[in-house]
Amino acid sequence: MNTDIRRRAFLTGATLAGVGALAACTSNEEPPPAAATAPQGAQDAPGKRVTVGFAGPQADHGWLNAITVNARAEAQRHSDVELVVAEGSNDAATQSAQIDALINRKVDVLVVLPADGKQLTPAGRKAMDAGIPVINLDRIFDSPQAYRTWVGGDNYRMGVNAGNYIGQQLKGQGTVLELAGIDTLELTAQRTQGFDDALANYPGIRKVGRAAAEFTVPTGQARMAELLQAHPQFNAIWNHDDDQGVGALQAVRQAGRSDFLMVGGAGSKAAMEAIKSDNSVLKATVLYPPTMAASAVRLARLLGQAKGVSDLAEQEIPASVTTFSAVVTKENVDKYLPVSFE
Amino acid sequence: MNADQAVAPEPARRFSVRLREARNLGLVGVLAVLVLIGALTEPGQFLTTGTVVLVLTQASVIGVITVGMTFVIIGGGIDLSVGAVVALATVWATTRSTQQFGITGIVFTAVAVGVGCGLVSGLLIAYGRLVAFIGTLAMLASARGLAIQLSQGRTQTVTSSNQALVDLGYQDSYVLGIPPLVLIFAAVALVGWLVLNRTTFGRRTYAIGGNLEAARLAGINVKLHTCLLYVLSGLCCGIASVMLIILTSSGTSGNGNLYELDAIAAVIIGGTLLSGGRGTLVGSVLGVLVFTVISVLFTLNNLPTAVQQLAKGVIIVLAVLVQRRASLYSSERTTR
C-alpha cells in the first residue's frame, strides 16, 4: 500500500512538473505592456509616502485585465506610492473579505472596482468608517457614503456617441444592427439606451436587429455569423465590446461581407490597429478607457497626501470623475493607440 | 446494470441497437419542429444553404468535443474539464513562441495540450482512483488557471505569417460548398461512430460503463481503458481547439466557457445514460444540432437571450420526455 501511494505521488508529481516545465518554456516572453497614460500632472513631485490598497474583480481577459495593468504601472511611476493588490475575485463575499484584509493592513487609501456595487456597499462603508478614503472605480456603490470619490466610464454616452457617429456616416439614411454584450448587466442596457436615443435623432435610420453575445471571442463570432445570415442587407452595426469584436470581425470575413460599416466599443489594440490599417468593415470604436484605473491611483495618491488637483479651482479632490467615451477613427487613432489594451 | 450487458451476445446487441434508434426518433422530431418553426417565421432566411452551412459550422467545434464526451459518458465517467482544456490549448497554441513554428506548430501544440490534459485526468481517475467528477473538476480549475497565467489575460491573435490557418474559415476554402470545419466534424464523428460500433474498443466502452465488475471479470483491462477514454476526450478537445482558432483567429483564457455543460447536455438529450453503458453517437450529434438550430432560430427572429435560455431548458426536458416514452414503448414491446 505504501509503495502504491508513493508511486501515485510520483506520477502526479511527474505530470505536474512536466506541465510546469512546458508552461515555463512556451510562455510569452514579451514584457508586460506598460500602461500608457497621459502626461504627469504638476503635482508629480514626490511627497509623503502613501500605501494604496487595490481590490478588483478577476482580471482574466480584455478590459478588466487592462484595469489591473494600468493600476500597477501607474503605481510604479511614483516613488512615494506603494500599491497593495488583492487577488481579483468575481465573488462578492471573497472580495469583501479582501477589503477587510486591506483595512486591517491600514492602507492609506483604498481603490475598489467591486464585482457587484450593490453587494459590496457595506464593505466600502466599513473602510470609510475606519477613516480610509475609498475611490470607487467604475461599478458604482449603492450609497455615496461608501466612497469618497467615484471614477468611472460613461456607458450611456458610449451608445450615444456610437449612434451619432453611425448617423453621420450614413447621412441619416439606412438600417443598423446592434451586437450587445452580456444582456443581464446594467451597463449593456445603458449602452443600448444611449444608442437608441442617438438613433432617434435620425428618423431615416431604423434598427432592424440586435443580438447579445457574452463578451467572449467565440460568442462574438457565433452571434455575428447569425446576424449576417439573418440580414443580407444593412448599412451599419455597433458592437459593444472589442474583445467579442475579434470574433465578430472574423465572422464578417468568413461570410465575405464588406457592404456595411462597423463601430466597436471599449478600445482594444486589435480594434485600433484594424481601424488604422483600414482593411476591414471596422471604421471606429467608442472608448471606455481602462486608464481610469491609473487616474484612480493618482487620485488616491493625492488624497493620501491631502493635495487637490491642479487646473481646477477646487481645494479638494472632486467627488466624481467620469471619463469621456471618445470616438476613435482612422483620423485620430494615433492619439489613442497608446491607451489601447490587448 | 447486469452482467449479460457486458458480454452481450450478438442478437441482444442488435436489439439494443434498434432500441437506441427508437430513442433518437424523439430528437429527430424536435429537430423537425424547430426547422418547421424556422421555415414559418423566417421563410426567406431560414430554408437556405446559408443557414445550413451556418448551423453546421457553428455546431462543428462543440460537436467534436461532444464525440469525445459521448465515449467518456458511455464508459461510465464524465469530463468536466473540456471547456478549460480548450481554453488552455487555444492559448498555448497561439503564444508567440509556438507560432514561430508555423501552422504545424500551432496544430501540434493544440492537439498535444489536449491529449496531455486528457492523459493527466485519465491517470488520476483510472490509476489514482479519483472520482471522475473530482478528477476532471481539478483539471478544469488548473487548466483555466494556467490559461490565464500563460495569456496574461490577453487575447492572442494568430500572426499574419500563419494567416493560411485562419483562411480555412473563409469561403474560398470551401470544398464543394462545404466549410473545412464541417468536414473535420464529419470525419471525427464518422471515425468515432466506427470505433464505438465496429471495434473491440467500442464494445469494451459499453461493457465498462454497463458493469465495471463484470467487465473486469471478462478480462478487460479496465484501468487502461478508462484512462484511454479521457485521452480520447482530450484529443477531441485538441482538435476542437484548432477549429476554434480557425473560427476566431485567436486564443484567450475565456474560450470554451461552459462548453462542458453544452457537451454533456447534448450527450444526455441524445439518449446516452448519464450512468453509462448505453448511448449513441448519432444521438449526441443530433443533440448538438438541436442546440445550434435554437441559437440560429432566435437570432434570426431577433428574440432576446433570456427567452432563448428558457427555450433551451424547455427543449431539454421535452426531448428527454419524448425519448423516455419511445424507449419505454419499445422495451415493453420486445421484452415480452
XYZ file of C-alpha atoms in Angstrom:
678
model
C 0.000 0.000 0.000
C 2.836 2.315 0.874
C 4.540 1.748 -2.452
C 1.229 2.287 -4.177
C 0.877 5.703 -2.585
C 4.470 6.557 -3.380
C 4.008 5.520 -6.986
C 0.866 7.567 -7.233
C 2.555 10.591 -5.699
C 5.401 10.169 -8.152
C 3.034 10.001 -11.091
C 1.180 13.119 -10.004
C 4.409 14.937 -9.262
C 5.936 13.989 -12.583
C 2.940 15.101 -14.621
C 2.649 18.361 -12.752
C 6.362 19.029 -13.171
C 6.045 18.267 -16.871
C 3.170 20.679 -17.298
C 5.061 23.319 -15.317
C 8.219 22.944 -17.380
C 6.255 23.185 -20.612
C 4.477 26.264 -19.322
C 7.771 27.885 -18.467
C 9.311 27.359 -21.869
C 6.426 28.424 -24.047
C 5.041 31.370 -22.148
C 5.073 34.784 -23.718
C 8.487 36.265 -23.219
C 7.343 39.704 -24.191
C 7.410 42.075 -21.212
C 4.025 43.089 -19.800
C 2.636 46.047 -21.719
C 3.385 49.287 -19.970
C 0.203 51.171 -19.341
C 0.427 54.288 -21.382
C -1.142 57.155 -19.583
C -1.484 60.827 -20.186
C 1.392 63.118 -19.180
C 2.001 63.569 -15.478
C 0.302 66.394 -13.646
C 2.027 69.281 -11.953
C 1.666 67.579 -8.555
C 4.157 64.929 -9.532
C 6.963 65.869 -7.162
C 7.495 63.095 -4.591
C 5.720 63.718 -1.307
C 4.523 61.820 1.734
C 4.554 58.012 1.344
C 1.108 56.602 0.527
C 0.018 52.979 0.697
C -2.818 52.324 -1.751
C -4.885 49.147 -1.468
C -6.375 47.846 -4.705
C -9.237 45.339 -4.899
C -10.630 44.463 -8.309
C -12.635 41.653 -9.904
C -10.985 38.659 -11.540
C -8.956 40.043 -14.418
C -8.913 37.142 -16.814
C -9.200 38.953 -20.115
C -9.563 42.166 -22.067
C -10.648 45.346 -20.389
C -10.636 44.061 -16.787
C -7.077 42.845 -17.225
C -6.099 46.255 -18.597
C -7.532 47.854 -15.433
C -5.099 45.929 -13.203
C -2.199 46.505 -15.605
C -2.902 50.253 -15.618
C -3.151 50.461 -11.823
C 0.138 48.596 -11.297
C 2.019 50.596 -13.927
C 0.806 53.908 -12.525
C 1.869 52.958 -9.003
C 5.322 52.067 -10.293
C 5.753 55.561 -11.705
C 5.533 57.152 -8.284
C 8.364 56.586 -5.837
C 6.075 57.627 -2.976
C 3.298 55.097 -3.729
C 3.123 51.517 -2.544
C 0.334 49.502 -4.195
C -1.069 46.500 -2.319
C -3.114 44.414 -4.774
C -5.665 41.860 -3.553
C -6.110 38.859 -5.824
C -9.132 39.603 -8.003
C -12.391 37.791 -7.442
C -15.854 37.796 -9.007
C -17.384 36.601 -5.760
C -18.767 39.395 -3.601
C -18.069 37.543 -0.333
C -14.433 36.879 -1.272
C -13.884 40.458 -2.337
C -15.478 41.730 0.856
C -13.010 39.632 2.879
C -10.155 41.024 0.810
C -11.278 44.576 1.533
C -11.387 43.677 5.239
C -7.809 42.448 4.998
C -6.721 45.701 3.325
C -8.481 47.708 6.080
C -6.675 45.648 8.737
C -3.434 46.336 6.962
C -4.211 50.042 7.483
C -3.690 51.156 3.899
C -3.963 54.942 3.495
C -6.392 54.907 0.570
C -8.448 52.127 -0.976
C -9.254 51.731 -4.686
C -12.124 49.291 -5.260
C -13.606 48.045 -8.519
C -16.445 45.999 -6.989
C -17.549 42.731 -8.550
C -21.035 43.949 -7.668
C -21.521 47.531 -6.494
C -24.704 46.831 -4.529
C -23.369 43.821 -2.656
C -20.088 45.479 -1.732
C -21.531 48.756 -0.463
C -21.179 47.653 3.209
C -17.507 46.854 2.596
C -16.896 50.340 1.203
C -18.808 51.856 4.102
C -16.686 49.911 6.584
C -13.472 51.282 5.095
C -14.827 54.841 5.114
C -15.906 54.439 8.753
C -12.389 53.240 9.556
C -11.098 56.543 8.175
C -9.771 55.107 4.922
C -10.964 57.123 1.921
C -12.356 54.821 -0.800
C -12.026 55.500 -4.504
C -14.858 53.620 -6.151
C -13.784 52.531 -9.600
C -16.370 52.092 -12.362
C -19.070 49.819 -10.915
C -20.821 52.186 -8.559
C -21.555 51.602 -4.870
C -25.174 51.951 -3.766
C -24.518 54.797 -1.351
C -22.305 57.900 -1.654
C -21.393 57.261 1.999
C -19.463 54.200 0.895
C -16.929 56.175 -1.157
C -15.010 59.413 -1.169
C -14.672 59.708 -4.949
C -16.060 57.814 -7.893
C -14.041 57.359 -11.084
C -15.663 55.549 -13.966
C -16.832 55.381 -17.521
C -19.966 56.505 -19.289
C -21.825 53.570 -20.783
C -24.801 55.657 -21.859
C -22.566 58.055 -23.755
C -20.796 55.145 -25.451
C -24.131 54.312 -27.032
C -24.924 57.952 -27.804
C -21.560 58.573 -29.461
C -21.683 55.312 -31.433
C -25.211 56.124 -32.616
C -24.381 59.680 -33.621
C -21.228 58.597 -35.449
C -23.182 55.983 -37.407
C -25.964 58.501 -38.085
C -23.478 60.971 -39.548
C -21.658 58.330 -41.593
C -24.920 57.045 -43.077
C -26.057 60.643 -43.681
C -29.248 59.881 -41.796
C -30.452 57.067 -44.035
C -30.306 53.292 -43.684
C -30.666 50.239 -41.450
C -28.471 49.315 -38.476
C -27.839 46.324 -36.201
C -26.542 46.011 -32.662
C -24.277 43.307 -31.242
C -24.641 43.802 -27.487
C -22.626 42.388 -24.586
C -23.994 40.370 -21.670
C -27.699 41.164 -21.522
C -28.051 40.674 -17.763
C -25.626 43.537 -16.993
C -26.935 47.028 -16.356
C -24.131 48.502 -18.438
C -25.457 46.675 -21.513
C -28.888 48.226 -21.005
C -27.286 51.684 -20.635
C -25.251 51.257 -23.817
C -28.312 50.151 -25.762
C -30.433 53.005 -24.365
C -27.808 55.553 -25.409
C -27.592 54.010 -28.874
C -31.376 54.072 -29.330
C -31.619 57.661 -28.055
C -28.976 58.818 -30.529
C -30.614 56.966 -33.417
C -33.842 58.798 -32.575
C -32.088 61.931 -33.910
C -32.115 60.316 -37.351
C -35.664 59.442 -38.420
C -34.345 57.879 -41.635
C -32.373 55.233 -39.726
C -34.015 52.043 -38.470
C -32.536 49.475 -36.068
C -33.563 46.153 -37.604
C -31.764 43.601 -35.435
C -29.995 43.013 -32.146
C -28.218 40.033 -30.597
C -26.391 39.695 -27.287
C -23.021 37.935 -27.128
C -21.143 37.266 -23.893
C -18.021 39.420 -24.150
C -16.035 36.415 -25.414
C -14.423 35.887 -28.819
C -16.283 32.653 -29.745
C -19.706 34.084 -28.810
C -18.882 37.233 -30.793
C -18.134 35.062 -33.832
C -21.289 32.962 -33.390
C -23.780 35.807 -32.854
C -22.252 37.876 -35.670
C -22.401 34.934 -38.092
C -26.076 34.516 -37.219
C -26.807 38.231 -37.608
C -25.134 38.232 -41.029
C -27.263 35.282 -42.099
C -30.409 36.975 -40.789
C -29.691 40.292 -42.519
C -28.426 40.014 -46.088
C -28.589 43.800 -46.293
C -27.845 46.511 -43.714
C -25.678 49.612 -43.513
C -24.006 49.659 -40.104
C -23.546 47.685 -36.892
C -22.447 48.725 -33.431
C -20.609 46.076 -31.426
C -20.497 46.905 -27.698
C -17.162 45.207 -26.977
C -13.914 44.923 -28.909
C -12.975 41.611 -27.285
C -16.004 39.860 -28.729
C -15.317 42.037 -31.779
C -12.270 39.879 -32.628
C -14.705 37.008 -33.249
C -17.286 39.286 -34.871
C -14.764 40.607 -37.417
C -13.730 37.026 -38.187
C -17.384 36.146 -38.894
C -17.603 39.112 -41.293
C -14.518 37.908 -43.170
C -15.783 34.314 -43.207
C -19.036 35.470 -44.779
C -17.089 37.526 -47.309
C -19.108 40.645 -46.491
C -17.922 44.241 -46.777
C -21.103 46.130 -47.589
C -21.520 47.889 -44.232
C -19.560 49.749 -41.594
C -18.886 48.514 -38.073
C -18.218 50.504 -34.902
C -16.625 48.822 -31.892
C -16.594 49.522 -28.180
C -14.039 49.837 -25.329
C -10.867 50.398 -27.394
C -8.737 47.276 -27.736
C -5.391 47.267 -29.512
C -6.642 44.821 -32.144
C -9.596 47.090 -32.916
C -7.453 50.221 -33.136
C -4.946 48.506 -35.406
C -7.765 47.353 -37.671
C -9.128 50.921 -37.764
C -5.675 52.273 -38.535
C -4.957 49.852 -41.380
C -8.495 50.441 -42.723
C -8.713 46.982 -44.310
C -11.942 45.768 -42.716
C -15.504 46.924 -42.073
C -14.382 48.261 -38.667
C -14.127 52.021 -39.064
C -14.335 53.282 -35.487
C -14.565 52.311 -31.811
C -16.004 54.221 -28.851
C -13.696 54.332 -25.832
C -14.321 53.066 -22.370
C -10.826 53.878 -21.156
C -9.049 51.476 -18.762
C -6.806 54.461 -17.931
C -9.448 55.240 -15.303
C -7.528 52.806 -13.088
C -4.369 54.871 -13.442
C -6.355 58.029 -12.708
C -7.798 56.357 -9.613
C -4.303 55.529 -8.339
C -3.197 59.108 -8.986
C -6.185 60.499 -7.121
C -5.550 58.032 -4.295
C -2.016 59.338 -4.015
C -3.184 62.956 -3.917
C -5.855 62.077 -1.353
C -3.231 60.391 0.803
C -1.036 63.462 0.557
C -4.002 65.814 1.208
C -3.463 67.654 -2.059
C -6.014 68.953 -4.561
C -5.955 68.685 -8.341
C -4.271 71.301 -10.472
C -6.119 73.034 -13.307
C -9.303 73.151 -11.241
C -10.186 75.816 -8.734
C -11.157 73.138 -6.226
C -9.281 72.830 -2.971
C -10.250 69.162 -2.721
C -10.410 66.115 -4.995
C -13.842 66.172 -6.749
C -16.451 63.608 -5.680
C -16.802 62.102 -9.122
C -14.848 61.844 -12.346
C -16.466 60.440 -15.474
C -14.285 59.503 -18.428
C -15.328 60.531 -21.914
C -16.360 57.933 -24.484
C -14.437 59.385 -27.418
C -14.952 58.001 -30.921
C -11.678 56.652 -32.309
C -11.427 56.811 -36.094
C -8.646 56.477 -38.650
C -8.022 60.238 -38.316
C -7.317 60.274 -34.562
C -6.300 56.645 -33.879
C -2.631 57.511 -33.277
C -3.621 59.630 -30.291
C -5.477 56.735 -28.645
C -3.346 53.711 -29.647
C -1.110 54.097 -26.560
C -4.123 53.631 -24.232
C -5.455 50.557 -26.064
C -5.348 47.138 -24.402
C -4.630 43.588 -25.556
C -26.511 -2.809 -14.979
C -26.189 -6.581 -15.190
C -23.532 -8.968 -16.309
C -25.231 -10.010 -19.583
C -24.891 -6.493 -20.887
C -21.136 -6.640 -20.616
C -20.815 -9.834 -22.583
C -23.832 -9.256 -24.775
C -24.416 -11.956 -27.370
C -24.946 -10.878 -30.960
C -28.786 -10.941 -31.211
C -29.169 -8.994 -27.989
C -26.763 -6.417 -29.277
C -28.766 -5.956 -32.419
C -31.855 -5.475 -30.304
C -30.185 -2.807 -28.229
C -29.107 -1.015 -31.407
C -32.727 -1.000 -32.591
C -33.783 0.319 -29.192
C -31.304 3.157 -29.379
C -32.508 4.088 -32.847
C -36.042 4.388 -31.488
C -34.754 6.745 -28.809
C -33.273 9.022 -31.445
C -36.647 9.415 -33.166
C -37.751 11.834 -30.454
C -34.769 14.044 -31.182
C -35.336 13.960 -34.932
C -38.903 15.074 -34.152
C -37.686 18.034 -32.059
C -35.267 18.998 -34.828
C -38.045 18.784 -37.417
C -40.328 21.004 -35.313
C -37.539 23.579 -34.910
C -36.908 23.621 -38.655
C -40.637 23.998 -39.264
C -40.773 26.965 -36.855
C -37.819 28.486 -38.669
C -39.424 27.971 -42.058
C -42.690 29.542 -40.886
C -41.248 32.532 -39.024
C -38.421 33.463 -41.379
C -39.301 31.859 -44.712
C -36.855 33.990 -46.686
C -33.811 33.370 -44.482
C -34.162 30.016 -42.782
C -34.545 27.481 -45.586
C -31.353 28.488 -47.381
C -27.979 26.894 -47.990
C -26.501 29.759 -45.987
C -28.408 28.712 -42.864
C -27.489 25.045 -43.294
C -23.803 25.966 -43.663
C -24.069 28.303 -40.667
C -25.705 25.703 -38.416
C -23.175 23.022 -39.334
C -20.208 25.390 -38.879
C -21.424 26.643 -35.507
C -22.092 23.049 -34.413
C -18.698 21.753 -35.522
C -16.475 22.844 -32.599
C -18.796 21.751 -29.786
C -19.722 18.735 -31.929
C -16.175 17.373 -31.951
C -15.972 17.812 -28.161
C -19.296 16.010 -27.811
C -17.924 12.978 -29.683
C -15.240 12.543 -27.006
C -17.736 13.268 -24.233
C -20.056 10.530 -25.569
C -17.280 7.928 -25.197
C -16.469 9.069 -21.658
C -20.103 9.050 -20.505
C -20.916 5.679 -22.136
C -17.829 4.387 -20.333
C -19.399 5.429 -17.033
C -17.397 8.619 -16.477
C -17.759 12.349 -17.069
C -15.367 15.038 -18.269
C -15.980 18.461 -16.742
C -12.669 19.846 -17.987
C -13.375 20.089 -21.741
C -14.069 23.841 -21.813
C -10.999 24.694 -19.737
C -8.805 22.331 -21.783
C -9.990 24.080 -24.974
C -9.095 27.432 -23.397
C -5.630 26.219 -22.396
C -4.977 24.586 -25.778
C -6.001 27.682 -27.781
C -3.935 29.943 -25.538
C -0.891 27.698 -25.660
C -1.122 27.188 -29.413
C -1.329 30.938 -30.047
C 1.574 32.071 -27.842
C 4.259 33.842 -29.823
C 6.900 31.198 -29.256
C 4.628 28.438 -30.567
C 3.610 30.451 -33.588
C 7.252 30.685 -34.674
C 6.966 27.067 -35.760
C 4.151 27.926 -38.138
C 0.830 26.217 -38.627
C 2.274 22.767 -37.849
C 3.469 24.142 -34.525
C 0.041 25.569 -33.693
C -1.836 22.401 -34.641
C 0.660 20.102 -32.913
C 0.653 22.187 -29.719
C -3.132 22.352 -29.513
C -3.533 18.604 -30.013
C -0.640 17.803 -27.650
C -2.054 20.012 -24.877
C -5.469 18.371 -25.318
C -4.046 14.845 -25.214
C -1.736 15.779 -22.324
C -4.590 17.125 -20.211
C -6.683 14.049 -21.056
C -3.813 11.800 -20.041
C -3.380 13.561 -16.688
C -7.126 13.304 -15.977
C -7.123 9.670 -17.108
C -4.188 8.716 -14.888
C -5.704 10.480 -11.882
C -9.064 8.786 -12.387
C -8.015 5.298 -13.545
C -4.840 4.753 -11.525
C -5.142 7.420 -8.813
C -8.697 6.227 -8.176
C -10.139 9.717 -8.115
C -13.852 10.006 -8.846
C -14.228 11.254 -12.457
C -16.227 14.253 -11.273
C -13.429 15.336 -8.918
C -10.520 14.473 -11.213
C -11.860 16.452 -14.141
C -13.053 19.270 -11.855
C -9.450 19.627 -10.699
C -8.355 19.671 -14.338
C -11.000 22.330 -15.092
C -9.646 24.618 -12.378
C -5.951 24.135 -13.099
C -6.245 24.310 -16.901
C -8.269 27.541 -16.708
C -5.773 28.969 -14.222
C -2.799 28.043 -16.380
C -4.540 29.533 -19.429
C -4.984 32.888 -17.625
C -1.364 32.753 -16.464
C 0.022 31.913 -19.917
C -2.000 34.531 -21.777
C -1.532 37.143 -19.048
C -5.161 37.954 -19.622
C -4.700 38.907 -23.262
C -6.484 37.906 -26.436
C -3.713 36.348 -28.511
C -4.350 36.590 -32.225
C -2.797 34.373 -34.895
C 0.142 36.156 -36.528
C -0.032 37.154 -40.191
C 2.575 34.521 -41.104
C 0.047 31.883 -40.061
C -2.853 33.522 -41.883
C -3.324 30.395 -44.049
C -4.723 28.589 -40.988
C -7.354 31.267 -40.375
C -8.102 31.340 -44.128
C -9.551 27.832 -43.739
C -12.614 29.513 -42.221
C -13.165 31.723 -45.291
C -15.453 30.937 -48.197
C -12.551 30.484 -50.655
C -11.539 27.362 -48.713
C -14.911 25.631 -49.010
C -14.690 22.168 -50.586
C -17.707 21.664 -52.881
C -19.526 24.324 -50.899
C -18.710 22.678 -47.555
C -16.552 24.526 -44.995
C -13.422 22.568 -43.933
C -14.565 22.851 -40.297
C -17.730 20.911 -41.128
C -15.639 18.272 -42.939
C -13.422 17.875 -39.852
C -16.531 17.496 -37.677
C -17.980 14.903 -40.075
C -14.697 12.983 -40.150
C -14.360 12.949 -36.342
C -17.992 11.877 -35.936
C -17.600 9.115 -38.545
C -14.377 7.768 -37.040
C -15.957 7.986 -33.586
C -19.015 6.046 -34.817
C -16.836 3.346 -36.384
C -14.732 2.985 -33.234
C -17.779 2.870 -30.970
C -19.857 0.461 -33.067
C -17.393 -1.629 -35.047
C -14.365 -2.232 -32.818
C -13.444 -4.091 -29.653
C -12.601 -0.729 -28.092
C -16.192 0.400 -28.590
C -17.685 -2.805 -27.201
C -15.423 -2.598 -24.179
C -16.527 1.012 -23.597
C -20.159 -0.107 -23.372
C -19.142 -3.065 -21.185
C -17.212 -0.957 -18.666
C -19.978 1.640 -18.448
C -22.638 -1.057 -18.108
C -20.973 -3.102 -15.396
C -17.435 -2.413 -14.285
C -17.007 -5.581 -12.248
C -18.347 -7.832 -14.998
C -16.066 -6.122 -17.496
C -13.078 -6.762 -15.242
C -14.069 -10.409 -14.835
C -14.434 -10.671 -18.605
C -10.733 -9.856 -18.810
C -10.883 -6.211 -19.874
C -8.027 -4.013 -18.609
C -10.453 -1.579 -17.038
C -7.854 0.894 -15.757
C -6.071 1.245 -19.082
C -9.352 1.511 -20.959
C -10.741 4.173 -18.598
C -7.526 6.161 -18.938
C -7.734 5.951 -22.734
C -11.307 7.292 -22.705
C -10.076 10.558 -21.127
C -7.151 10.700 -23.546
C -9.706 10.367 -26.348
C -11.770 13.206 -24.871
C -8.585 15.298 -24.604
C -7.733 14.523 -28.220
C -11.181 15.747 -29.292
C -10.627 18.938 -27.246
C -7.295 19.432 -29.010
C -8.882 19.073 -32.456
C -11.746 21.379 -31.383
C -9.184 23.952 -30.227
C -7.577 24.059 -33.674
C -11.062 24.518 -35.135
C -11.811 27.330 -32.680
C -8.569 29.070 -33.639
C -9.597 28.806 -37.308
C -13.043 30.186 -36.432
C -11.917 33.083 -34.213
C -8.280 33.670 -35.280
C -7.290 33.827 -31.625
C -6.750 32.154 -28.286
C -7.977 33.508 -24.944
C -8.459 32.083 -21.482
C -12.170 32.875 -21.844
C -12.537 30.389 -24.706
C -14.645 27.266 -24.257
C -16.666 28.882 -21.492
C -19.352 26.398 -20.298
C -18.636 24.009 -23.183
C -18.701 21.175 -20.640
C -22.348 21.849 -19.889
C -23.293 22.190 -23.569
C -21.498 18.949 -24.442
C -22.963 16.988 -21.517
C -26.454 18.356 -22.288
C -26.112 17.320 -25.951
C -24.969 13.816 -24.959
C -27.820 13.400 -22.470
C -30.612 14.656 -24.734
C -29.021 12.401 -27.354
C -30.220 9.485 -25.249
C -26.992 8.441 -23.542
C -27.415 7.328 -19.948
C -25.508 9.529 -17.508
C -24.797 6.359 -15.520
C -23.057 4.841 -18.537
C -23.380 1.658 -20.546
C -25.883 2.880 -23.086
C -25.950 5.595 -25.719
C -25.252 6.539 -29.307
C -23.061 8.980 -31.166
C -25.850 9.729 -33.650
C -27.979 10.898 -30.721
C -25.210 13.187 -29.440
C -24.694 14.750 -32.875
C -28.453 15.339 -33.150
C -28.335 16.898 -29.674
C -25.657 19.367 -30.758
C -27.636 20.240 -33.890
C -30.795 20.908 -31.855
C -28.935 23.437 -29.659
C -27.337 25.152 -32.636
C -30.609 25.413 -34.544
C -32.247 27.015 -31.482
C -29.489 29.617 -31.324
C -29.726 30.451 -35.040
C -33.523 30.480 -34.884
C -33.501 33.032 -32.078
C -31.063 35.448 -33.679
C -32.929 35.164 -36.976
C -36.156 36.133 -35.233
C -34.473 38.877 -33.208
C -35.542 37.405 -29.854
C -33.885 38.270 -26.523
C -31.255 35.980 -24.978
C -33.228 35.386 -21.777
C -36.084 33.788 -23.715
C -33.559 31.689 -25.635
C -32.148 30.194 -22.420
C -35.659 29.452 -21.234
C -36.487 27.727 -24.518
C -33.283 25.696 -24.305
C -34.318 24.411 -20.881
C -37.828 23.536 -22.048
C -36.468 21.700 -25.092
C -34.032 19.654 -22.976
C -36.931 18.496 -20.804
C -39.204 17.827 -23.804
C -36.562 15.868 -25.698
C -35.799 13.654 -22.710
C -39.508 13.058 -22.011
C -40.186 12.115 -25.641
C -37.212 9.732 -25.633
C -38.287 8.075 -22.414
C -41.702 7.470 -23.988
C -40.122 5.922 -27.077
C -37.739 3.706 -25.154
C -40.397 2.565 -22.668
C -42.660 1.647 -25.541
C -40.045 -0.264 -27.499
C -38.639 -2.118 -24.477
C -42.099 -3.211 -23.332
C -42.900 -4.483 -26.764
C -39.795 -6.563 -27.229
C -39.057 -7.898 -23.773
C -42.381 -9.714 -23.587
